mmCIF file of C-alpha atoms in Angstrom:
data_model
loop_
_atom_site.group_PDB
_atom_site.id
_atom_site.type_symbol
_atom_site.label_atom_id
_atom_site.label_comp_id
_atom_site.label_asym_id
_atom_site.label_seq_id
_atom_site.Cartn_x
_atom_site.Cartn_y
_atom_site.Cartn_z
ATOM 1 C CA MET A 1254 -3.540 5.550 -21.022
ATOM 2 C CA GLY A 1255 -7.271 5.810 -21.598
ATOM 3 C CA ARG A 1256 -9.422 4.178 -18.948
ATOM 4 C CA ASP A 1257 -12.675 4.404 -17.074
ATOM 5 C CA MET A 1258 -11.863 6.802 -14.203
ATOM 6 C CA SER A 1259 -14.281 4.929 -11.915
ATOM 7 C CA GLU A 1260 -12.159 1.790 -12.302
ATOM 8 C CA THR A 1261 -9.582 0.961 -9.627
ATOM 9 C CA VAL A 1262 -6.051 1.085 -11.016
ATOM 10 C CA ARG A 1263 -4.015 -1.925 -9.964
ATOM 11 C CA VAL A 1264 -0.266 -1.357 -9.734
ATOM 12 C CA LEU A 1265 2.097 -4.327 -9.503
ATOM 13 C CA HIS A 1266 5.333 -3.724 -7.597
ATOM 14 C CA VAL A 1267 8.052 -6.287 -8.346
ATOM 15 C CA LEU A 1268 10.492 -6.920 -5.484
ATOM 16 C CA GLY A 1269 12.760 -9.589 -4.073
ATOM 17 C CA GLY A 1270 10.423 -9.797 -1.090
ATOM 18 C CA VAL A 1271 8.334 -7.714 1.290
ATOM 19 C CA GLY A 1272 10.549 -7.935 4.353
ATOM 20 C CA LEU A 1273 11.659 -4.915 6.349
ATOM 21 C CA GLY A 1274 13.981 -3.206 3.872
ATOM 22 C CA GLY A 1275 14.480 0.308 2.563
ATOM 23 C CA ALA A 1276 12.633 -0.008 -0.758
ATOM 24 C CA GLU A 1277 9.870 -2.051 0.847
ATOM 25 C CA SER A 1278 9.357 0.509 3.623
ATOM 26 C CA ARG A 1279 9.197 3.402 1.159
ATOM 27 C CA ILE A 1280 6.627 1.583 -1.001
ATOM 28 C CA MET A 1281 4.538 0.825 2.086
ATOM 29 C CA ASP A 1282 4.738 4.488 3.175
ATOM 30 C CA LEU A 1283 3.331 5.379 -0.250
ATOM 31 C CA TYR A 1284 0.749 2.576 -0.170
ATOM 32 C CA ARG A 1285 -0.740 3.868 3.101
ATOM 33 C CA GLN A 1286 -1.324 7.274 1.474
ATOM 34 C CA MET A 1287 -3.241 5.937 -1.538
ATOM 35 C CA ASN A 1288 -7.007 6.224 -1.911
ATOM 36 C CA ARG A 1289 -7.373 2.489 -2.356
ATOM 37 C CA ASN A 1290 -10.770 2.844 -4.094
ATOM 38 C CA GLU A 1291 -8.818 4.546 -6.881
ATOM 39 C CA ILE A 1292 -5.384 2.868 -6.713
ATOM 40 C CA GLN A 1293 -4.519 -0.542 -5.314
ATOM 41 C CA PHE A 1294 -1.042 -2.047 -4.959
ATOM 42 C CA ASP A 1295 -0.201 -5.702 -5.537
ATOM 43 C CA PHE A 1296 3.210 -7.324 -5.111
ATOM 44 C CA LEU A 1297 5.186 -9.844 -7.143
ATOM 45 C CA VAL A 1298 7.958 -11.301 -4.992
ATOM 46 C CA HIS A 1299 10.548 -14.039 -5.370
ATOM 47 C CA SER A 1300 11.039 -17.129 -3.229
ATOM 48 C CA SER A 1301 13.218 -20.230 -3.402
ATOM 49 C CA ALA A 1302 10.236 -22.125 -1.959
ATOM 50 C CA VAL A 1303 8.433 -21.705 -5.285
ATOM 51 C CA ASN A 1304 9.265 -23.480 -8.534
ATOM 52 C CA SER A 1305 8.151 -22.611 -12.038
ATOM 53 C CA HIS A 1306 5.116 -24.901 -11.778
ATOM 54 C CA THR A 1307 3.615 -23.053 -8.808
ATOM 55 C CA ASN A 1308 4.531 -19.519 -9.846
ATOM 56 C CA GLY A 1309 2.050 -16.707 -10.028
ATOM 57 C CA SER A 1310 -0.345 -17.983 -7.383
ATOM 58 C CA SER A 1311 -1.591 -15.317 -5.026
ATOM 59 C CA ASN A 1312 -1.008 -15.657 -1.315
ATOM 60 C CA PRO A 1313 -4.512 -15.132 0.116
ATOM 61 C CA HIS A 1314 -3.002 -15.956 3.500
ATOM 62 C CA PRO A 1315 0.621 -15.822 4.652
ATOM 63 C CA GLY A 1316 2.658 -18.899 3.947
ATOM 64 C CA THR A 1317 0.188 -20.712 1.692
ATOM 65 C CA SER A 1318 2.610 -21.153 -1.221
ATOM 66 C CA GLY A 1319 5.447 -22.602 0.851
ATOM 67 C CA ARG A 1320 6.986 -19.143 1.056
ATOM 68 C CA LYS A 1321 7.543 -17.964 4.619
ATOM 69 C CA PRO A 1322 5.480 -14.913 5.630
ATOM 70 C CA GLU A 1323 7.494 -11.701 5.602
ATOM 71 C CA PHE A 1324 7.356 -8.492 7.616
ATOM 72 C CA TYR A 1325 4.775 -6.633 5.524
ATOM 73 C CA ASP A 1326 2.537 -9.569 4.458
ATOM 74 C CA GLU A 1327 -0.250 -8.984 6.967
ATOM 75 C CA GLU A 1328 -0.398 -5.227 6.361
ATOM 76 C CA ILE A 1329 -0.535 -5.726 2.592
ATOM 77 C CA TYR A 1330 -3.485 -8.096 2.956
ATOM 78 C CA SER A 1331 -5.216 -5.729 5.381
ATOM 79 C CA LEU A 1332 -4.906 -2.886 2.839
ATOM 80 C CA GLY A 1333 -6.471 -5.028 0.117
ATOM 81 C CA GLY A 1334 -3.273 -5.937 -1.694
ATOM 82 C CA ARG A 1335 -2.317 -9.326 -3.117
ATOM 83 C CA ILE A 1336 1.054 -11.066 -3.060
ATOM 84 C CA TYR A 1337 2.131 -13.226 -5.996
ATOM 85 C CA VAL A 1338 5.235 -15.394 -6.017
ATOM 86 C CA LEU A 1339 7.879 -16.213 -8.630
ATOM 87 C CA PRO A 1340 10.877 -18.535 -8.276
ATOM 88 C CA LYS A 1341 14.127 -16.877 -7.263
ATOM 89 C CA PHE A 1342 16.352 -16.060 -10.209
ATOM 90 C CA LYS A 1343 19.619 -18.032 -10.064
ATOM 91 C CA VAL A 1344 21.037 -17.332 -13.567
ATOM 92 C CA TYR A 1345 21.224 -21.070 -14.337
ATOM 93 C CA ASN A 1346 17.389 -21.185 -14.213
ATOM 94 C CA TYR A 1347 17.069 -18.356 -16.769
ATOM 95 C CA PHE A 1348 14.678 -20.250 -19.060
ATOM 96 C CA ALA A 1349 12.529 -21.582 -16.199
ATOM 97 C CA TYR A 1350 12.382 -18.075 -14.692
ATOM 98 C CA ARG A 1351 11.426 -16.496 -18.015
ATOM 99 C CA LYS A 1352 8.699 -19.118 -18.507
ATOM 100 C CA ALA A 1353 7.356 -18.421 -15.017
ATOM 101 C CA VAL A 1354 7.220 -14.688 -15.805
ATOM 102 C CA LYS A 1355 5.435 -15.361 -19.125
ATOM 103 C CA ASP A 1356 2.932 -17.687 -17.463
ATOM 104 C CA PHE A 1357 2.212 -15.073 -14.807
ATOM 105 C CA PHE A 1358 1.528 -12.164 -17.163
ATOM 106 C CA ARG A 1359 -0.505 -14.365 -19.530
ATOM 107 C CA GLN A 1360 -2.758 -15.170 -16.571
ATOM 108 C CA HIS A 1361 -2.961 -11.611 -15.183
ATOM 109 C CA HIS A 1362 -4.226 -8.751 -17.320
ATOM 110 C CA GLU A 1363 -5.510 -6.501 -14.530
ATOM 111 C CA PHE A 1364 -2.379 -4.393 -14.022
ATOM 112 C CA ARG A 1365 -2.220 -0.906 -15.515
ATOM 113 C CA VAL A 1366 1.319 -0.330 -14.248
ATOM 114 C CA VAL A 1367 4.172 -2.703 -13.453
ATOM 115 C CA GLN A 1368 6.865 -0.996 -11.380
ATOM 116 C CA GLY A 1369 10.052 -3.047 -11.140
ATOM 117 C CA HIS A 1370 12.153 -2.237 -8.081
ATOM 118 C CA MET A 1371 14.150 -5.451 -8.508
ATOM 119 C CA THR A 1372 16.298 -4.144 -11.358
ATOM 120 C CA SER A 1373 18.569 -7.204 -11.566
ATOM 121 C CA THR A 1374 15.898 -9.061 -13.573
ATOM 122 C CA ALA A 1375 13.748 -6.129 -14.760
ATOM 123 C CA GLY A 1376 15.251 -6.602 -18.219
ATOM 124 C CA ILE A 1377 13.471 -9.975 -18.279
ATOM 125 C CA TYR A 1378 10.078 -9.326 -16.662
ATOM 126 C CA LEU A 1379 9.286 -5.779 -17.897
ATOM 127 C CA PRO A 1380 9.452 -6.576 -21.662
ATOM 128 C CA VAL A 1381 7.346 -9.709 -21.035
ATOM 129 C CA ALA A 1382 4.770 -7.623 -19.123
ATOM 130 C CA LYS A 1383 4.652 -5.120 -21.995
ATOM 131 C CA ARG A 1384 4.168 -7.804 -24.625
ATOM 132 C CA CYS A 1385 1.357 -9.272 -22.515
ATOM 133 C CA GLY A 1386 -0.517 -5.966 -22.627
ATOM 134 C CA VAL A 1387 0.550 -3.993 -19.543
ATOM 135 C CA PRO A 1388 0.113 -0.318 -20.582
ATOM 136 C CA VAL A 1389 2.937 1.174 -18.496
ATOM 137 C CA THR A 1390 6.204 -0.378 -17.320
ATOM 138 C CA VAL A 1391 8.666 1.274 -14.926
ATOM 139 C CA ALA A 1392 12.225 0.325 -13.985
ATOM 140 C CA HIS A 1393 12.925 1.893 -10.592
ATOM 141 C CA SER A 1394 16.530 2.033 -9.335
ATOM 142 C CA ARG A 1395 16.735 2.145 -5.554
ATOM 143 C CA ASN A 1396 20.416 1.388 -4.975
ATOM 144 C CA ALA A 1397 23.816 2.536 -6.190
ATOM 145 C CA GLY A 1398 26.020 -0.521 -6.131
ATOM 146 C CA VAL A 1399 26.072 -4.294 -6.272
ATOM 147 C CA VAL A 1400 27.508 -6.985 -4.051
ATOM 148 C CA LYS A 1401 30.948 -8.351 -4.872
ATOM 149 C CA GLY A 1402 31.569 -11.537 -6.802
ATOM 150 C CA LEU A 1403 29.623 -13.443 -9.456
ATOM 151 C CA LYS A 1404 26.224 -12.238 -8.241
ATOM 152 C CA GLY A 1405 27.269 -8.611 -8.795
ATOM 153 C CA ILE A 1406 28.684 -9.399 -12.238
ATOM 154 C CA ALA A 1407 25.461 -11.190 -13.224
ATOM 155 C CA THR A 1408 23.350 -8.274 -11.965
ATOM 156 C CA LYS A 1409 25.298 -5.813 -14.128
ATOM 157 C CA PHE A 1410 24.981 -8.105 -17.152
ATOM 158 C CA PHE A 1411 21.199 -8.466 -16.897
ATOM 159 C CA ARG A 1412 20.760 -4.710 -16.295
ATOM 160 C CA ARG A 1413 22.461 -3.722 -19.546
ATOM 161 C CA ASN A 1414 20.310 -1.481 -21.775
ATOM 162 C CA LEU A 1415 17.549 -1.544 -19.143
ATOM 163 C CA ALA A 1416 16.512 1.990 -20.104
ATOM 164 C CA GLU A 1417 15.472 0.638 -23.519
ATOM 165 C CA LYS A 1418 13.287 -2.044 -21.946
ATOM 166 C CA ALA A 1419 10.942 0.133 -19.856
ATOM 167 C CA ASP A 1420 8.498 2.947 -20.629
ATOM 168 C CA TYR A 1421 9.813 4.971 -17.690
ATOM 169 C CA CYS A 1422 13.056 4.984 -15.720
ATOM 170 C CA PHE A 1423 12.891 6.172 -12.107
ATOM 171 C CA ALA A 1424 15.752 6.444 -9.586
ATOM 172 C CA CYS A 1425 15.928 7.539 -5.960
ATOM 173 C CA SER A 1426 19.089 9.585 -6.637
ATOM 174 C CA VAL A 1427 21.384 10.588 -9.507
ATOM 175 C CA LEU A 1428 23.931 8.045 -8.235
ATOM 176 C CA ALA A 1429 21.331 5.249 -8.248
ATOM 177 C CA GLY A 1430 20.233 6.276 -11.742
ATOM 178 C CA GLU A 1431 23.787 6.251 -13.095
ATOM 179 C CA ASP A 1432 24.575 2.895 -11.511
ATOM 180 C CA VAL A 1433 21.588 1.089 -13.039
ATOM 181 C CA PHE A 1434 20.855 2.976 -16.277
ATOM 182 C CA GLY A 1435 24.257 4.530 -17.073
ATOM 183 C CA LYS A 1436 25.595 8.074 -16.851
ATOM 184 C CA GLU A 1437 24.698 8.916 -20.441
ATOM 185 C CA VAL A 1438 21.030 7.978 -19.978
ATOM 186 C CA VAL A 1439 20.848 10.169 -16.852
ATOM 187 C CA ARG A 1440 22.634 13.038 -18.634
ATOM 188 C CA GLN A 1441 20.073 12.868 -21.435
ATOM 189 C CA GLY A 1442 17.294 13.433 -18.893
ATOM 190 C CA ARG A 1443 15.704 10.030 -19.493
ATOM 191 C CA VAL A 1444 15.718 9.116 -15.791
ATOM 192 C CA LYS A 1445 13.223 10.704 -13.419
ATOM 193 C CA ILE A 1446 14.860 11.321 -10.020
ATOM 194 C CA ILE A 1447 12.309 10.726 -7.253
ATOM 195 C CA HIS A 1448 13.750 10.960 -3.763
ATOM 196 C CA ASN A 1449 12.735 8.294 -1.267
ATOM 197 C CA ALA A 1450 10.029 10.056 0.729
ATOM 198 C CA ILE A 1451 8.941 9.055 4.230
ATOM 199 C CA ASP A 1452 6.004 9.786 6.515
ATOM 200 C CA ALA A 1453 8.129 12.509 8.104
ATOM 201 C CA GLY A 1454 5.601 13.489 10.779
ATOM 202 C CA ARG A 1455 5.945 10.051 12.413
ATOM 203 C CA PHE A 1456 9.600 10.751 13.230
ATOM 204 C CA THR A 1457 9.405 14.335 14.536
ATOM 205 C CA PHE A 1458 11.420 14.738 17.727
ATOM 206 C CA ASP A 1459 9.369 14.556 20.920
ATOM 207 C CA ALA A 1460 11.235 14.954 24.231
ATOM 208 C CA LYS A 1461 8.491 13.194 26.214
ATOM 209 C CA ARG A 1462 8.442 10.202 23.883
ATOM 210 C CA ARG A 1463 12.253 10.061 23.978
ATOM 211 C CA GLU A 1464 12.187 9.876 27.778
ATOM 212 C CA GLU A 1465 9.552 7.117 27.755
ATOM 213 C CA VAL A 1466 11.403 4.980 25.197
ATOM 214 C CA ARG A 1467 14.768 5.342 26.902
ATOM 215 C CA LYS A 1468 13.212 4.387 30.231
ATOM 216 C CA ARG A 1469 11.658 1.301 28.641
ATOM 217 C CA LEU A 1470 15.064 0.365 27.179
ATOM 218 C CA GLY A 1471 16.758 0.840 30.551
ATOM 219 C CA LEU A 1472 18.733 3.867 29.378
ATOM 220 C CA ALA A 1473 19.464 6.896 31.529
ATOM 221 C CA ASP A 1474 22.112 9.429 30.476
ATOM 222 C CA GLU A 1475 24.146 7.164 28.193
ATOM 223 C CA LEU A 1476 25.319 8.348 24.776
ATOM 224 C CA VAL A 1477 23.204 6.207 22.434
ATOM 225 C CA VAL A 1478 24.615 5.624 18.959
ATOM 226 C CA GLY A 1479 22.092 4.064 16.589
ATOM 227 C CA HIS A 1480 22.026 2.263 13.261
ATOM 228 C CA VAL A 1481 19.111 0.866 11.250
ATOM 229 C CA GLY A 1482 19.944 -1.571 8.472
ATOM 230 C CA ARG A 1483 20.089 -5.148 7.300
ATOM 231 C CA PHE A 1484 23.127 -7.122 8.458
ATOM 232 C CA ASN A 1485 24.802 -7.594 5.088
ATOM 233 C CA TYR A 1486 27.896 -6.505 3.159
ATOM 234 C CA GLN A 1487 26.439 -3.220 1.932
ATOM 235 C CA LYS A 1488 25.908 -1.763 5.416
ATOM 236 C CA ASN A 1489 29.549 -2.327 6.499
ATOM 237 C CA HIS A 1490 28.801 -3.456 10.062
ATOM 238 C CA PRO A 1491 32.381 -4.633 10.822
ATOM 239 C CA TYR A 1492 33.670 -1.087 10.298
ATOM 240 C CA LEU A 1493 30.723 0.305 12.273
ATOM 241 C CA ILE A 1494 31.678 -1.936 15.225
ATOM 242 C CA ASP A 1495 35.314 -0.792 14.974
ATOM 243 C CA ILE A 1496 34.148 2.842 15.142
ATOM 244 C CA PHE A 1497 32.010 2.118 18.188
ATOM 245 C CA ALA A 1498 34.832 0.246 19.949
ATOM 246 C CA LYS A 1499 37.059 3.338 19.524
ATOM 247 C CA LEU A 1500 34.223 5.591 20.723
ATOM 248 C CA CYS A 1501 33.949 3.495 23.902
ATOM 249 C CA GLU A 1502 37.547 4.476 24.718
ATOM 250 C CA ILE A 1503 36.551 8.152 24.570
ATOM 251 C CA ARG A 1504 33.021 7.814 25.964
ATOM 252 C CA PRO A 1505 32.755 4.960 28.487
ATOM 253 C CA ASP A 1506 29.005 5.702 28.681
ATOM 254 C CA ALA A 1507 28.401 4.922 24.987
ATOM 255 C CA VAL A 1508 25.750 2.350 23.978
ATOM 256 C CA LEU A 1509 25.178 1.023 20.454
ATOM 257 C CA LEU A 1510 21.603 0.301 19.359
ATOM 258 C CA LEU A 1511 21.391 -1.871 16.217
ATOM 259 C CA LEU A 1512 18.058 -2.373 14.463
ATOM 260 C CA GLY A 1513 17.667 -4.927 11.699
ATOM 261 C CA GLU A 1514 18.359 -8.567 10.925
ATOM 262 C CA GLY A 1515 20.318 -10.377 8.265
ATOM 263 C CA PRO A 1516 22.904 -13.018 7.345
ATOM 264 C CA ASP A 1517 25.891 -11.278 8.986
ATOM 265 C CA GLN A 1518 24.295 -10.768 12.384
ATOM 266 C CA GLU A 1519 26.024 -13.673 14.147
ATOM 267 C CA SER A 1520 29.482 -12.711 12.869
ATOM 268 C CA ILE A 1521 28.884 -9.165 14.166
ATOM 269 C CA ARG A 1522 27.873 -10.532 17.584
ATOM 270 C CA ALA A 1523 31.097 -12.542 17.596
ATOM 271 C CA LYS A 1524 33.136 -9.452 16.696
ATOM 272 C CA CYS A 1525 31.556 -7.563 19.612
ATOM 273 C CA ARG A 1526 32.558 -10.381 21.968
ATOM 274 C CA THR A 1527 36.124 -10.410 20.599
ATOM 275 C CA LEU A 1528 36.437 -6.657 21.175
ATOM 276 C CA GLY A 1529 34.948 -6.979 24.672
ATOM 277 C CA ILE A 1530 32.073 -4.572 23.966
ATOM 278 C CA GLU A 1531 29.165 -7.036 23.811
ATOM 279 C CA GLU A 1532 27.636 -5.547 26.981
ATOM 280 C CA ARG A 1533 27.495 -2.164 25.283
ATOM 281 C CA VAL A 1534 25.757 -3.311 22.096
ATOM 282 C CA ARG A 1535 21.982 -3.880 21.864
ATOM 283 C CA PHE A 1536 20.652 -6.008 18.994
ATOM 284 C CA ALA A 1537 17.028 -4.877 18.719
ATOM 285 C CA GLY A 1538 16.036 -6.826 15.585
ATOM 286 C CA ASN A 1539 13.282 -5.615 13.253
ATOM 287 C CA GLN A 1540 10.838 -3.178 14.800
ATOM 288 C CA LYS A 1541 7.444 -2.001 13.550
ATOM 289 C CA MET A 1542 7.592 1.224 15.581
ATOM 290 C CA VAL A 1543 11.089 2.166 14.398
ATOM 291 C CA GLU A 1544 10.309 5.868 14.945
ATOM 292 C CA ASN A 1545 10.416 5.302 18.717
ATOM 293 C CA TYR A 1546 13.976 3.993 18.533
ATOM 294 C CA TYR A 1547 15.172 7.072 16.650
ATOM 295 C CA GLN A 1548 13.801 9.137 19.548
ATOM 296 C CA ALA A 1549 16.003 7.194 21.978
ATOM 297 C CA MET A 1550 19.195 7.740 19.938
ATOM 298 C CA ASP A 1551 21.679 10.619 20.233
ATOM 299 C CA ILE A 1552 23.764 9.877 17.120
ATOM 300 C CA PHE A 1553 22.966 8.036 13.884
ATOM 301 C CA LEU A 1554 25.738 6.103 12.138
ATOM 302 C CA LEU A 1555 25.702 4.906 8.500
ATOM 303 C CA PRO A 1556 29.131 3.834 7.159
ATOM 304 C CA SER A 1557 27.736 1.954 4.108
ATOM 305 C CA PHE A 1558 29.818 0.864 1.134
ATOM 306 C CA PHE A 1559 27.020 2.070 -1.158
ATOM 307 C CA GLU A 1560 23.440 3.335 -1.012
ATOM 308 C CA GLY A 1561 20.856 4.679 -3.434
ATOM 309 C CA LEU A 1562 19.228 7.281 -1.270
ATOM 310 C CA PRO A 1563 18.962 5.754 2.205
ATOM 311 C CA GLY A 1564 15.520 6.240 3.714
ATOM 312 C CA VAL A 1565 16.981 5.555 7.158
ATOM 313 C CA LEU A 1566 19.167 8.666 6.820
ATOM 314 C CA VAL A 1567 16.084 10.724 5.959
ATOM 315 C CA GLU A 1568 14.261 9.186 8.948
ATOM 316 C CA ALA A 1569 17.170 10.011 11.267
ATOM 317 C CA GLN A 1570 17.170 13.637 10.124
ATOM 318 C CA ALA A 1571 13.384 13.760 10.563
ATOM 319 C CA ALA A 1572 13.999 12.737 14.188
ATOM 320 C CA GLY A 1573 16.486 15.598 14.581
ATOM 321 C CA LEU A 1574 19.497 13.294 14.926
ATOM 322 C CA ARG A 1575 23.081 14.237 14.118
ATOM 323 C CA CYS A 1576 24.228 11.769 11.466
ATOM 324 C CA PHE A 1577 27.698 10.489 10.568
ATOM 325 C CA VAL A 1578 27.658 8.946 7.115
ATOM 326 C CA SER A 1579 30.125 7.475 4.629
ATOM 327 C CA ASP A 1580 31.044 9.790 1.756
ATOM 328 C CA THR A 1581 29.858 7.130 -0.707
ATOM 329 C CA VAL A 1582 26.277 8.121 0.212
ATOM 330 C CA THR A 1583 24.717 10.688 -2.121
ATOM 331 C CA ARG A 1584 24.567 14.328 -0.981
ATOM 332 C CA GLU A 1585 20.956 14.341 -2.182
ATOM 333 C CA ALA A 1586 20.056 12.692 1.135
ATOM 334 C CA GLU A 1587 21.284 15.759 3.035
ATOM 335 C CA ALA A 1588 18.022 17.559 3.835
ATOM 336 C CA THR A 1589 19.349 19.329 6.949
ATOM 337 C CA ASP A 1590 22.652 20.540 8.420
ATOM 338 C CA LEU A 1591 22.743 17.474 10.687
ATOM 339 C CA VAL A 1592 24.736 15.265 8.288
ATOM 340 C CA THR A 1593 28.524 14.850 8.413
ATOM 341 C CA TYR A 1594 30.162 12.872 5.592
ATOM 342 C CA LEU A 1595 33.353 10.925 6.357
ATOM 343 C CA SER A 1596 35.471 8.461 4.413
ATOM 344 C CA ILE A 1597 35.356 4.755 5.265
ATOM 345 C CA GLY A 1598 38.987 4.733 4.100
ATOM 346 C CA GLN A 1599 39.875 6.668 7.271
ATOM 347 C CA PRO A 1600 40.818 4.888 10.502
ATOM 348 C CA PRO A 1601 37.790 4.178 12.738
ATOM 349 C CA GLU A 1602 39.224 6.382 15.519
ATOM 350 C CA LEU A 1603 38.749 9.444 13.316
ATOM 351 C CA TRP A 1604 35.017 8.730 13.111
ATOM 352 C CA ALA A 1605 34.935 8.109 16.876
ATOM 353 C CA GLU A 1606 36.611 11.459 17.563
ATOM 354 C CA LYS A 1607 34.181 13.311 15.301
ATOM 355 C CA ILE A 1608 31.195 11.605 16.965
ATOM 356 C CA ALA A 1609 32.451 12.421 20.458
ATOM 357 C CA ALA A 1610 33.077 16.041 19.477
ATOM 358 C CA GLY A 1611 29.591 16.402 17.948
ATOM 359 C CA ALA A 1612 27.577 14.533 20.553
ATOM 360 C CA ASP A 1613 26.306 17.614 22.415
ATOM 361 C CA TYR A 1614 23.692 19.484 20.373
ATOM 362 C CA PRO A 1615 20.019 20.512 20.686
ATOM 363 C CA ARG A 1616 17.405 18.202 19.141
ATOM 364 C CA LYS A 1617 15.004 20.180 16.969
ATOM 365 C CA ASP A 1618 11.804 19.698 14.982
ATOM 366 C CA THR A 1619 12.974 19.311 11.364
ATOM 367 C CA TYR A 1620 9.621 18.466 9.738
ATOM 368 C CA GLN A 1621 9.357 21.632 7.638
ATOM 369 C CA LYS A 1622 12.901 21.220 6.308
ATOM 370 C CA LEU A 1623 12.160 17.635 5.266
ATOM 371 C CA LYS A 1624 8.914 18.694 3.613
ATOM 372 C CA ASP A 1625 10.551 21.613 1.785
ATOM 373 C CA ALA A 1626 13.265 19.252 0.502
ATOM 374 C CA GLY A 1627 10.607 16.930 -0.987
ATOM 375 C CA PHE A 1628 11.015 14.089 1.503
ATOM 376 C CA ASP A 1629 7.462 13.948 2.886
ATOM 377 C CA VAL A 1630 5.444 11.099 1.372
ATOM 378 C CA LYS A 1631 2.082 12.861 1.673
ATOM 379 C CA THR A 1632 3.198 15.409 -0.925
ATOM 380 C CA GLN A 1633 4.810 12.768 -3.141
ATOM 381 C CA ALA A 1634 1.724 10.527 -3.068
ATOM 382 C CA ALA A 1635 -0.324 13.082 -5.027
ATOM 383 C CA GLY A 1636 2.205 12.978 -7.881
ATOM 384 C CA TYR A 1637 2.194 9.181 -7.906
ATOM 385 C CA CYS A 1638 -1.619 9.131 -8.056
ATOM 386 C CA LEU A 1639 -1.503 11.248 -11.212
ATOM 387 C CA PHE A 1640 1.158 8.996 -12.703
ATOM 388 C CA TYR A 1641 -0.689 5.753 -11.966
ATOM 389 C CA GLN A 1642 -3.995 7.090 -13.292
ATOM 390 C CA LYS A 1643 -2.843 9.004 -16.352
ATOM 391 C CA GLY A 1644 0.736 7.985 -17.072
ATOM 392 C CA ASP A 1645 1.801 11.583 -16.332
ATOM 393 C CA SER A 1646 5.122 11.709 -14.450
ATOM 394 C CA SER A 1647 5.484 15.508 -14.577
ATOM 395 C CA GLU A 1648 4.256 15.952 -10.990
ATOM 396 C CA LEU A 1649 6.731 13.436 -9.561
#
């Protein structure tokens, strides 16, 4: 990938959006570490507010294309990044979507690398990018499962043979690699496993900060169970609420702190009311300073149906939290001895009993363990710099 080393490398990350999600947060963690005179990130997102005739226009200011501003818009602009918009892919608009992708890459020749985190349509946009002259294309798997129904079936169909349609295949875990690229491709060593790294130092346990945050939240000696995740099928909130309801029977002082937003939020509120625990559940929404909320928690709960390698589980361990996690989550996320894996096929009371039994433990500084396990983004950023500049993935 010969180039003038004084030239800024522009990397295009393709995503569904730049809201507060796991993949988005990990990319932003990485973005903040880049020397932006050398490497600059841009973003290609999807919005139903954009049709094929207005695709590819940059958002110099939030909301200018009819697309609603998202969580990370302002920070991206402040770091010098640009946001471009494509129409949402609906299957039936396959030809319009493909045309929009072609139009975009015919207009934009500045990208040295296109990194596709939205793997459902990467089989469409990565080959187009390559044909339009992009030197390096990457398909990056960040999840290990699909939603049920027709959408999931369509996703699997459009992902077929994806490994043949990209220069590089990355995945956040073996499970995520197998799900998107296939077990055989992973077995052949054609998928680079790059764990989701975080800015671990931000989350290090601090007793003083914990006290301040809990005081601000009106918490004294309660047992605070926490969860960070979008309210959707994948995160399995109904089961999480059932676990908490059973825990309340054992620990009347238990409080549930839920961070995140999403389509299932209202149905979860209704479930809390039905179970008579609404007074014990705090819906905190999306938070920029999420590290403060981990400080306030005593237990972290993640009973997901599927995950790639959940950054929130790494964050919780970085904060020294004891974590109770579904056994569908990859063991690669276990950087410390704080993680307990349980089956979501078990009755919720079993989880509640385990949580109650493990609630008393000392919070410790786990930074070195996270760093040694390869989960600190500062270390990972150096490898990415080499990859973006030279096409050398050996340091990742």
